[in-house]
Amino acid sequence: MHKAISVFDPATCKDNIKQELIISTTMGKRRSKGQGHIFKRGGVYYLQYDIGESRKVISLKCRDFRSAEEKAGEFLKPIDARTKAQIAVHIAEARGLLNDRKARLSSAWENYTRDPSRPNSSPGTLKNYKRSLEKFTSWTNEHYPQAVLLNDITVDMAKEYARKLWADGISWNTFNHHVKALHLIFRIVLGFRDNVWCRDNIKRKEKIRMTARQALTEEEVEKLLNSFDDPALSIPFKEEMRLLFNIGMWTGLRLADAALLKWDSVRFKQNVIRLIPVKTRKIQREVEIPIHPMLSRELKKAEQRDGGTDGFVMPNLARLYQEKSSIRYGIMKVFTHNGFETTVEVSGKGQRLRKANQYGFHSLRHTFATFAASRGVPVMILSQVMGDDVKTLQDYYTHLTHEVKGKIFAALPMISSAEDGIVVKEQPSENPESLLKSRLSRAVELIKSSGNLTEKEQEILKILTA
């Protein structure tokens, strides 16, 4: 449904000009040329209208329909303007484009953060947005000092800056995040209009597969976890770091979730850890992870050591993580102490110029997934435990070795022909102890089934069943 309101002020409109504003919350129907309407996008109302041959769209910067109607009416009051130039001046004033404080590139961040229509981003995301804008502003000041307003930034300038970014050797992901941040800031500050950072102007980079974190073998995991008993390993908050590595290894949690784990997420009675990971907080996707016996032991030691179950499980490491301090330095030192090459040169002529991380805390997540997959944990269960979608787990986290794959196929039954039909023979177990027990059990059953046993056979049976 559309509601038409008449915006007409005879006192200020000598030529008795009349305009109608068609109010709409959708853009489903096309309007005749010259008519405007209000529509909603991203929870914010916008006004679209025509002036001559030009179509304009501005943000009304409100989320309430009634307020949008009022603002639209106020905006269209000065319709007594005699020329397009006069109208353009009024529009510019209404949008703040003639206000130096609002339109200046130097004050763009202040205006962005104050705008109520901007997304509700986390502090970390805001910090990244600000860094992207500051980098662009610095480049603009150096190469185009005359560009002091956001409207001074042209498409050619944006393209030139994008080429410079890519030439710096940043990853495809960093490039896309940088451009998206600038697109968002310009859109919020200037209102919904032609954006120099839109996809038509600046193409986003396609995903490039980089060197993945390496998963660990069982021997390497044992070496890594036991190294905390080595006096030569000197790191801050060593016992908390031991617990952090056990959490990473036996839960697959990312560093943010592991370092900031709270006691109220640890359910000893149910023997599970239950929390909503940082990465799935927006969709409120909770994970429930069974507590491994080795992790349970370390958690109970920490509980006794700290004398309570309130707050962070590792308070010192949580503080270091929140302060973006030396927690990663301590993690990498554990790996290097055990002889791991934490970085590796990227082969070929890839985009990324710096070394790729080969081992790090995320390797524990890879290892957890690999161990679970190689022991037959269904990928759907793994997805629920790790909070990742199935495709991601298949593509990135399940690093089954040729040896493990060989064992899986070796466990398939062997089929051979016989005179009385097809005989299916199970492959022997890889475990010698299990194989011995199986054979002893079969021997006992065979002896028992033979009927009358001699004294010697009875003695053998007694030994076997003792």
Coordinates of C-alpha atoms in Angstrom, one line a residue:
M1 CA 0.0 0.0 0.0
H2 CA 1.2 3.5 -0.7
K3 CA 0.1 6.7 1.0
A4 CA 0.3 10.0 -0.9
I5 CA 0.8 13.2 1.1
S6 CA 0.5 16.6 -0.3
V7 CA 3.5 18.8 0.4
F8 CA 2.2 22.3 -0.4
D9 CA 2.8 25.7 1.2
P10 CA 0.9 28.5 -0.7
A11 CA 2.5 31.1 1.5
T12 CA 6.0 30.3 0.1
C13 CA 5.0 29.0 -3.3
K14 CA 4.0 32.0 -5.4
D15 CA 3.6 30.0 -8.6
N16 CA 1.2 27.6 -6.8
I17 CA 3.5 24.7 -7.5
K18 CA 2.3 21.4 -6.0
Q19 CA 4.3 18.2 -5.4
E20 CA 3.2 14.9 -4.2
L21 CA 5.4 12.6 -2.2
I22 CA 4.6 9.0 -2.7
I23 CA 5.4 7.2 0.5
S24 CA 6.4 3.5 0.2
T25 CA 8.3 1.0 2.2
T26 CA 9.2 -1.1 -0.8
M27 CA 10.7 -0.4 -4.2
G28 CA 8.5 -3.0 -5.8
K29 CA 6.6 -0.7 -8.2
R30 CA 8.1 1.7 -10.7
R31 CA 7.0 5.3 -10.4
S32 CA 6.4 7.8 -13.1
K33 CA 9.2 10.2 -13.8
G34 CA 9.5 13.1 -11.3
Q35 CA 7.8 11.3 -8.4
G36 CA 9.6 10.4 -5.2
H37 CA 9.1 7.9 -2.5
I38 CA 10.4 6.7 0.8
F39 CA 11.9 3.3 1.1
K40 CA 13.6 1.3 3.8
R41 CA 17.0 -0.4 3.4
G42 CA 19.0 -1.9 6.2
G43 CA 16.5 -0.7 8.8
V44 CA 16.9 3.0 7.7
Y45 CA 14.5 5.1 5.6
Y46 CA 15.7 6.9 2.4
L47 CA 14.0 9.5 0.2
Q48 CA 14.3 9.2 -3.6
Y49 CA 13.2 12.1 -5.8
D50 CA 13.9 13.6 -9.2
I51 CA 15.1 17.0 -10.1
G52 CA 15.0 17.6 -13.8
E53 CA 16.9 14.7 -15.4
S54 CA 18.7 13.8 -12.2
R55 CA 17.5 11.2 -9.6
K56 CA 18.6 11.8 -6.0
V57 CA 18.6 9.5 -3.0
I58 CA 19.3 10.7 0.5
S59 CA 19.2 9.1 3.9
L60 CA 16.5 10.4 6.2
K61 CA 18.6 8.9 9.0
C62 CA 15.7 7.4 11.0
R63 CA 14.2 4.0 11.5
D64 CA 10.7 5.1 12.3
F65 CA 8.2 5.5 9.4
R66 CA 6.3 8.5 11.0
S67 CA 9.6 10.3 11.6
A68 CA 10.6 9.5 8.0
E69 CA 7.3 11.1 6.7
E70 CA 7.9 14.2 8.8
K71 CA 11.5 14.6 7.6
A72 CA 10.5 14.1 4.0
G73 CA 7.8 16.7 4.3
E74 CA 10.3 19.2 5.8
F75 CA 12.8 18.5 3.2
L76 CA 10.4 19.2 0.3
K77 CA 9.0 22.5 1.8
P78 CA 11.3 25.0 -0.1
I79 CA 9.8 24.2 -3.5
D80 CA 9.6 27.9 -4.4
A81 CA 13.2 27.7 -5.7
R82 CA 13.3 29.3 -9.2
T83 CA 16.2 27.4 -10.6
K84 CA 17.8 24.0 -10.5
A85 CA 20.9 25.6 -9.0
Q86 CA 18.9 27.0 -6.1
I87 CA 17.3 23.6 -5.5
A88 CA 20.7 21.9 -5.7
V89 CA 22.0 24.4 -3.0
H90 CA 19.1 23.5 -0.7
I91 CA 19.6 19.7 -1.2
A92 CA 23.3 20.1 -0.5
E93 CA 22.6 22.0 2.7
A94 CA 20.1 19.4 3.8
R95 CA 22.5 16.6 3.2
G96 CA 25.4 18.4 4.9
L97 CA 27.5 18.6 1.7
L98 CA 28.1 22.3 2.1
N99 CA 29.0 21.9 5.8
D100 CA 32.8 21.7 6.0
R101 CA 32.7 19.9 9.3
K102 CA 30.5 17.1 7.9
A103 CA 31.9 16.9 4.4
R104 CA 35.6 17.1 5.1
L105 CA 37.7 13.9 4.7
S106 CA 39.5 14.8 7.9
S107 CA 36.3 14.6 9.9
A108 CA 34.7 11.6 8.1
W109 CA 35.5 9.2 10.9
E110 CA 33.9 11.4 13.6
N111 CA 30.7 11.8 11.4
Y112 CA 30.6 8.1 10.7
T113 CA 30.8 7.0 14.4
R114 CA 28.1 9.6 15.3
D115 CA 25.7 8.5 12.6
P116 CA 22.8 6.4 14.1
S117 CA 22.2 4.6 10.8
R118 CA 25.7 2.9 10.8
P119 CA 25.9 -0.8 11.6
N120 CA 26.4 -1.8 15.2
S121 CA 30.0 -3.1 14.8
S122 CA 32.3 -4.5 17.5
P123 CA 35.2 -2.4 18.8
G124 CA 37.6 -4.6 16.8
T125 CA 35.7 -4.0 13.6
L126 CA 35.5 -0.3 14.2
K127 CA 39.2 -0.2 14.8
N128 CA 39.8 -1.9 11.4
Y129 CA 37.4 0.5 9.7
K130 CA 39.2 3.5 11.2
R131 CA 42.6 2.1 10.1
S132 CA 41.4 1.7 6.5
L133 CA 40.1 5.3 6.4
E134 CA 43.3 6.7 8.0
K135 CA 45.4 4.9 5.4
F136 CA 43.4 6.2 2.5
T137 CA 43.4 9.7 4.0
S138 CA 47.1 9.7 4.4
W139 CA 47.5 8.6 0.7
T140 CA 45.1 11.3 -0.4
N141 CA 46.9 14.0 1.5
E142 CA 50.1 13.0 -0.2
H143 CA 48.9 12.6 -3.8
Y144 CA 45.8 14.8 -4.0
P145 CA 46.2 17.5 -1.3
Q146 CA 43.4 19.5 -3.0
A147 CA 40.9 16.8 -2.2
V148 CA 39.6 17.9 1.2
L149 CA 36.0 16.9 0.9
L150 CA 34.6 13.4 0.5
N151 CA 32.9 14.6 -2.7
D152 CA 36.3 15.6 -4.1
I153 CA 37.2 11.9 -4.3
T154 CA 36.6 10.7 -7.9
V155 CA 36.3 7.2 -9.3
D156 CA 39.7 7.5 -10.9
M157 CA 41.3 8.4 -7.6
A158 CA 39.6 5.4 -5.9
K159 CA 40.8 3.1 -8.7
E160 CA 44.3 4.4 -8.4
Y161 CA 44.3 3.8 -4.7
A162 CA 43.0 0.3 -5.2
R163 CA 45.8 -0.5 -7.6
K164 CA 48.3 0.8 -5.1
L165 CA 46.8 -1.4 -2.3
W166 CA 47.1 -4.5 -4.5
A167 CA 50.6 -3.6 -5.5
D168 CA 51.6 -3.5 -1.8
G169 CA 51.2 -7.2 -1.8
I170 CA 48.4 -7.5 0.7
S171 CA 46.2 -10.6 0.6
W172 CA 42.9 -10.8 -1.4
N173 CA 41.0 -10.8 1.9
T174 CA 42.7 -7.7 3.4
F175 CA 42.1 -5.9 0.1
N176 CA 38.4 -6.7 0.1
H177 CA 38.0 -5.7 3.7
H178 CA 39.8 -2.4 3.1
V179 CA 37.6 -1.5 0.1
K180 CA 34.4 -2.6 1.8
A181 CA 35.3 -0.4 4.9
L182 CA 35.7 2.7 2.7
H183 CA 32.5 1.9 0.8
L184 CA 30.6 1.7 4.0
I185 CA 32.0 4.9 5.5
F186 CA 31.4 6.9 2.3
R187 CA 27.8 5.6 2.1
I188 CA 26.9 6.4 5.7
V189 CA 28.5 9.9 5.7
L190 CA 27.3 11.0 2.3
G191 CA 24.0 9.2 2.3
F192 CA 22.8 6.7 -0.3
R193 CA 24.2 7.9 -3.6
D194 CA 26.7 7.0 -6.3
N195 CA 29.6 5.5 -4.3
V196 CA 33.1 5.7 -5.8
W197 CA 33.9 2.4 -4.0
C198 CA 31.0 0.4 -5.4
R199 CA 31.6 -3.0 -7.1
D200 CA 31.1 -1.5 -10.5
N201 CA 34.1 0.8 -9.9
I202 CA 36.4 -1.3 -7.7
K203 CA 36.2 -5.0 -8.4
R204 CA 36.6 -7.2 -5.3
K205 CA 39.4 -9.8 -5.4
E206 CA 38.6 -13.5 -5.8
K207 CA 39.7 -15.9 -3.1
I208 CA 43.3 -17.1 -3.4
R209 CA 44.1 -20.3 -1.5
M210 CA 47.0 -19.6 0.8
T211 CA 49.4 -21.9 2.7
A212 CA 47.2 -23.5 5.4
R213 CA 48.2 -24.0 9.0
Q214 CA 49.8 -27.4 9.5
A215 CA 48.1 -30.1 11.6
L216 CA 50.2 -31.9 14.2
T217 CA 50.9 -35.6 14.5
E218 CA 50.1 -37.5 17.7
E219 CA 53.9 -37.5 18.5
E220 CA 54.1 -33.8 18.0
V221 CA 51.1 -33.1 20.2
E222 CA 52.6 -35.2 23.0
K223 CA 55.9 -33.4 22.6
L224 CA 54.2 -30.0 22.6
L225 CA 52.1 -30.6 25.7
N226 CA 54.9 -32.3 27.7
S227 CA 57.2 -29.4 27.0
F228 CA 55.5 -27.3 29.7
D229 CA 57.4 -29.5 32.2
D230 CA 60.7 -28.3 30.7
P231 CA 62.3 -25.7 33.0
A232 CA 64.1 -24.3 29.8
L233 CA 60.7 -23.1 28.5
S234 CA 60.4 -19.7 29.9
I235 CA 57.1 -17.8 29.1
P236 CA 54.8 -15.6 31.1
F237 CA 52.0 -17.4 33.0
K238 CA 53.3 -20.8 32.1
E239 CA 50.6 -22.8 33.8
E240 CA 47.8 -20.8 32.2
M241 CA 49.6 -21.3 28.8
R242 CA 49.7 -25.0 29.5
L243 CA 45.9 -25.0 30.0
L244 CA 45.4 -22.8 26.9
F245 CA 47.2 -25.3 24.7
N246 CA 45.1 -28.2 26.2
I247 CA 41.9 -26.2 25.6
G248 CA 43.0 -25.6 22.0
M249 CA 44.0 -29.2 21.5
W250 CA 41.0 -31.0 23.0
T251 CA 38.2 -28.6 22.1
G252 CA 39.3 -27.1 18.7
L253 CA 38.3 -23.6 20.0
R254 CA 39.8 -20.6 18.2
L255 CA 42.2 -18.4 20.2
A256 CA 39.6 -15.7 21.0
D257 CA 37.2 -18.3 22.5
A258 CA 39.9 -20.3 24.3
A259 CA 41.7 -17.3 25.8
L260 CA 38.4 -15.7 27.0
L261 CA 36.8 -18.9 28.2
K262 CA 34.8 -18.4 31.4
W263 CA 34.1 -20.8 34.2
D264 CA 30.3 -20.6 33.6
S265 CA 30.9 -22.2 30.2
V266 CA 32.6 -25.2 31.8
R267 CA 30.0 -27.7 33.0
F268 CA 31.8 -30.4 35.0
K269 CA 28.6 -32.2 35.9
Q270 CA 27.6 -32.6 32.3
N271 CA 31.3 -33.0 31.3
V272 CA 30.9 -30.4 28.5
I273 CA 32.0 -26.9 27.6
R274 CA 29.1 -24.9 26.2
L275 CA 29.5 -21.4 24.7
I276 CA 28.7 -19.2 21.7
P277 CA 31.9 -18.6 19.7
V278 CA 32.9 -15.1 18.8
K279 CA 32.6 -15.9 15.1
T280 CA 29.0 -17.1 15.4
R281 CA 27.8 -14.6 17.9
K282 CA 25.6 -12.7 15.4
I283 CA 23.6 -15.8 14.7
Q284 CA 23.7 -17.0 18.3
R285 CA 25.1 -20.4 17.2
E286 CA 26.1 -22.3 20.4
V287 CA 28.6 -25.2 20.5
E288 CA 28.7 -28.0 23.0
I289 CA 32.1 -29.8 23.3
P290 CA 32.7 -32.9 25.4
I291 CA 35.5 -32.4 27.9
H292 CA 38.5 -34.7 27.1
P293 CA 40.0 -36.5 30.2
M294 CA 43.3 -34.7 29.8
L295 CA 41.6 -31.3 29.6
S296 CA 39.4 -32.2 32.6
R297 CA 42.5 -32.8 34.6
E298 CA 44.0 -29.5 33.7
L299 CA 40.8 -27.6 34.3
K300 CA 40.4 -29.0 37.8
K301 CA 44.0 -28.1 38.6
A302 CA 43.3 -24.6 37.5
E303 CA 40.1 -24.5 39.6
Q304 CA 42.0 -25.6 42.7
R305 CA 44.9 -23.2 41.9
D306 CA 42.6 -20.1 41.5
G307 CA 40.3 -21.0 44.3
G308 CA 37.0 -20.4 42.5
T309 CA 34.9 -20.8 39.4
D310 CA 34.1 -17.2 38.6
G311 CA 35.3 -15.0 35.8
F312 CA 37.9 -16.1 33.2
V313 CA 39.4 -19.6 33.4
M314 CA 42.8 -18.0 32.6
P315 CA 42.5 -14.4 33.9
N316 CA 46.1 -13.3 33.0
L317 CA 46.0 -14.6 29.5
A318 CA 42.5 -13.2 29.0
R319 CA 43.9 -9.8 30.0
L320 CA 46.8 -10.1 27.6
Y321 CA 44.5 -11.1 24.8
Q322 CA 42.1 -8.2 25.4
E323 CA 45.1 -5.8 25.5
K324 CA 46.4 -7.3 22.3
S325 CA 49.6 -7.8 24.2
S326 CA 52.2 -10.6 24.2
I327 CA 49.9 -13.7 24.2
R328 CA 50.8 -14.6 20.6
Y329 CA 54.5 -14.2 21.4
G330 CA 54.2 -16.7 24.2
I331 CA 52.3 -19.1 21.9
M332 CA 54.8 -18.9 19.1
K333 CA 57.6 -19.4 21.7
V334 CA 56.1 -22.7 22.7
F335 CA 56.2 -23.9 19.1
T336 CA 59.8 -22.6 18.4
H337 CA 61.0 -24.2 21.7
N338 CA 59.9 -27.5 20.3
G339 CA 61.6 -27.1 17.0
F340 CA 58.6 -26.0 14.9
E341 CA 59.2 -23.6 12.0
T342 CA 56.3 -21.3 12.6
T343 CA 56.6 -19.4 9.2
V344 CA 57.4 -20.6 5.7
E345 CA 58.3 -18.8 2.5
V346 CA 55.4 -18.7 0.0
S347 CA 56.4 -20.4 -3.2
G348 CA 55.7 -19.0 -6.6
K349 CA 54.6 -15.5 -7.5
G350 CA 51.8 -15.2 -5.1
Q351 CA 50.2 -11.9 -4.1
R352 CA 51.2 -12.2 -0.4
L353 CA 54.8 -11.0 0.1
R354 CA 55.4 -11.8 3.8
K355 CA 56.0 -15.3 5.1
A356 CA 52.9 -17.5 5.7
N357 CA 52.2 -18.8 9.2
Q358 CA 52.8 -22.6 9.2
Y359 CA 52.3 -23.4 12.8
G360 CA 50.4 -21.5 15.5
F361 CA 47.5 -21.8 17.9
H362 CA 45.1 -22.4 14.9
S363 CA 47.1 -25.6 14.2
L364 CA 45.6 -27.1 17.3
R365 CA 42.1 -26.6 15.8
H366 CA 43.3 -28.3 12.6
T367 CA 44.7 -31.2 14.6
F368 CA 41.5 -31.6 16.7
A369 CA 39.4 -31.8 13.5
T370 CA 41.9 -34.2 11.9
F371 CA 42.0 -36.5 15.0
A372 CA 38.2 -36.5 15.1
A373 CA 37.7 -37.2 11.4
S374 CA 40.4 -40.0 11.3
R375 CA 38.6 -41.7 14.2
G376 CA 35.2 -41.8 12.4
V377 CA 33.5 -38.8 14.0
P378 CA 30.8 -37.8 11.4
V379 CA 31.4 -34.5 9.8
M380 CA 27.9 -33.3 10.9
I381 CA 28.8 -33.9 14.6
L382 CA 32.2 -32.3 14.0
S383 CA 30.4 -29.3 12.6
Q384 CA 28.1 -29.0 15.7
V385 CA 31.1 -29.2 18.0
M386 CA 33.4 -26.8 16.2
G387 CA 30.7 -24.3 15.1
D388 CA 31.8 -24.5 11.4
D389 CA 29.7 -25.4 8.4
V390 CA 30.3 -28.8 6.8
K391 CA 31.9 -27.4 3.6
T392 CA 34.5 -25.4 5.6
L393 CA 35.4 -28.5 7.6
Q394 CA 35.8 -30.5 4.5
D395 CA 37.9 -27.8 2.7
Y396 CA 40.1 -26.6 5.5
Y397 CA 40.2 -28.7 8.6
T398 CA 40.1 -32.4 7.7
H399 CA 43.7 -33.1 6.7
L400 CA 43.7 -36.9 6.5
T401 CA 47.1 -38.3 5.7
H402 CA 47.7 -41.0 3.1
E403 CA 48.6 -43.4 5.9
V404 CA 45.2 -42.7 7.6
K405 CA 43.3 -43.1 4.4
G406 CA 45.1 -46.3 3.7
K407 CA 44.1 -47.7 7.1
I408 CA 40.5 -46.8 6.5
F409 CA 40.4 -48.6 3.1
A410 CA 42.4 -51.6 4.6
A411 CA 39.7 -52.0 7.2
L412 CA 37.1 -52.7 4.4
P413 CA 36.1 -56.4 4.2
M414 CA 37.9 -58.7 1.7
I415 CA 35.7 -60.7 -0.7
S416 CA 36.9 -64.0 -2.1
S417 CA 35.0 -66.7 -4.1
A418 CA 34.4 -70.2 -2.8
E419 CA 32.6 -73.2 -4.0
D420 CA 29.6 -72.6 -1.8
G421 CA 29.3 -68.9 -2.7
I422 CA 30.8 -65.6 -1.8
V423 CA 32.8 -65.5 1.5
V424 CA 33.4 -62.2 3.2
K425 CA 36.6 -62.1 5.3
E426 CA 37.2 -59.2 7.7
Q427 CA 40.6 -57.7 7.7
P428 CA 42.5 -58.3 10.9
S429 CA 42.7 -55.5 13.4
E430 CA 45.8 -53.3 13.3
N431 CA 46.1 -53.6 17.1
P432 CA 48.2 -56.7 18.0
E433 CA 46.6 -56.9 21.5
S434 CA 43.1 -56.9 20.1
L435 CA 44.2 -59.5 17.5
L436 CA 45.6 -61.8 20.2
K437 CA 42.5 -61.5 22.3
S438 CA 40.3 -62.3 19.3
R439 CA 42.3 -65.4 18.5
L440 CA 42.4 -66.6 22.1
S441 CA 38.6 -66.2 22.3
R442 CA 38.2 -68.2 19.1
A443 CA 40.5 -70.9 20.5
V444 CA 38.6 -71.2 23.7
E445 CA 35.3 -71.5 21.9
L446 CA 36.8 -74.2 19.6
I447 CA 38.0 -76.2 22.6
K448 CA 34.7 -76.0 24.4
S449 CA 32.8 -77.1 21.4
S450 CA 34.9 -80.3 21.0
G451 CA 32.8 -82.1 23.8
N452 CA 34.7 -84.5 26.1
L453 CA 38.0 -82.9 27.0
T454 CA 41.1 -84.7 28.1
E455 CA 42.8 -83.7 31.3
K456 CA 45.4 -81.8 29.4
E457 CA 42.8 -80.0 27.3
Q458 CA 41.0 -79.0 30.5
E459 CA 44.2 -77.6 31.9
I460 CA 44.9 -75.6 28.8
L461 CA 41.3 -74.2 28.8
K462 CA 41.7 -73.2 32.5
I463 CA 44.9 -71.3 31.6
L464 CA 43.3 -69.5 28.7
T465 CA 40.2 -68.4 30.6
A466 CA 42.0 -67.4 33.8

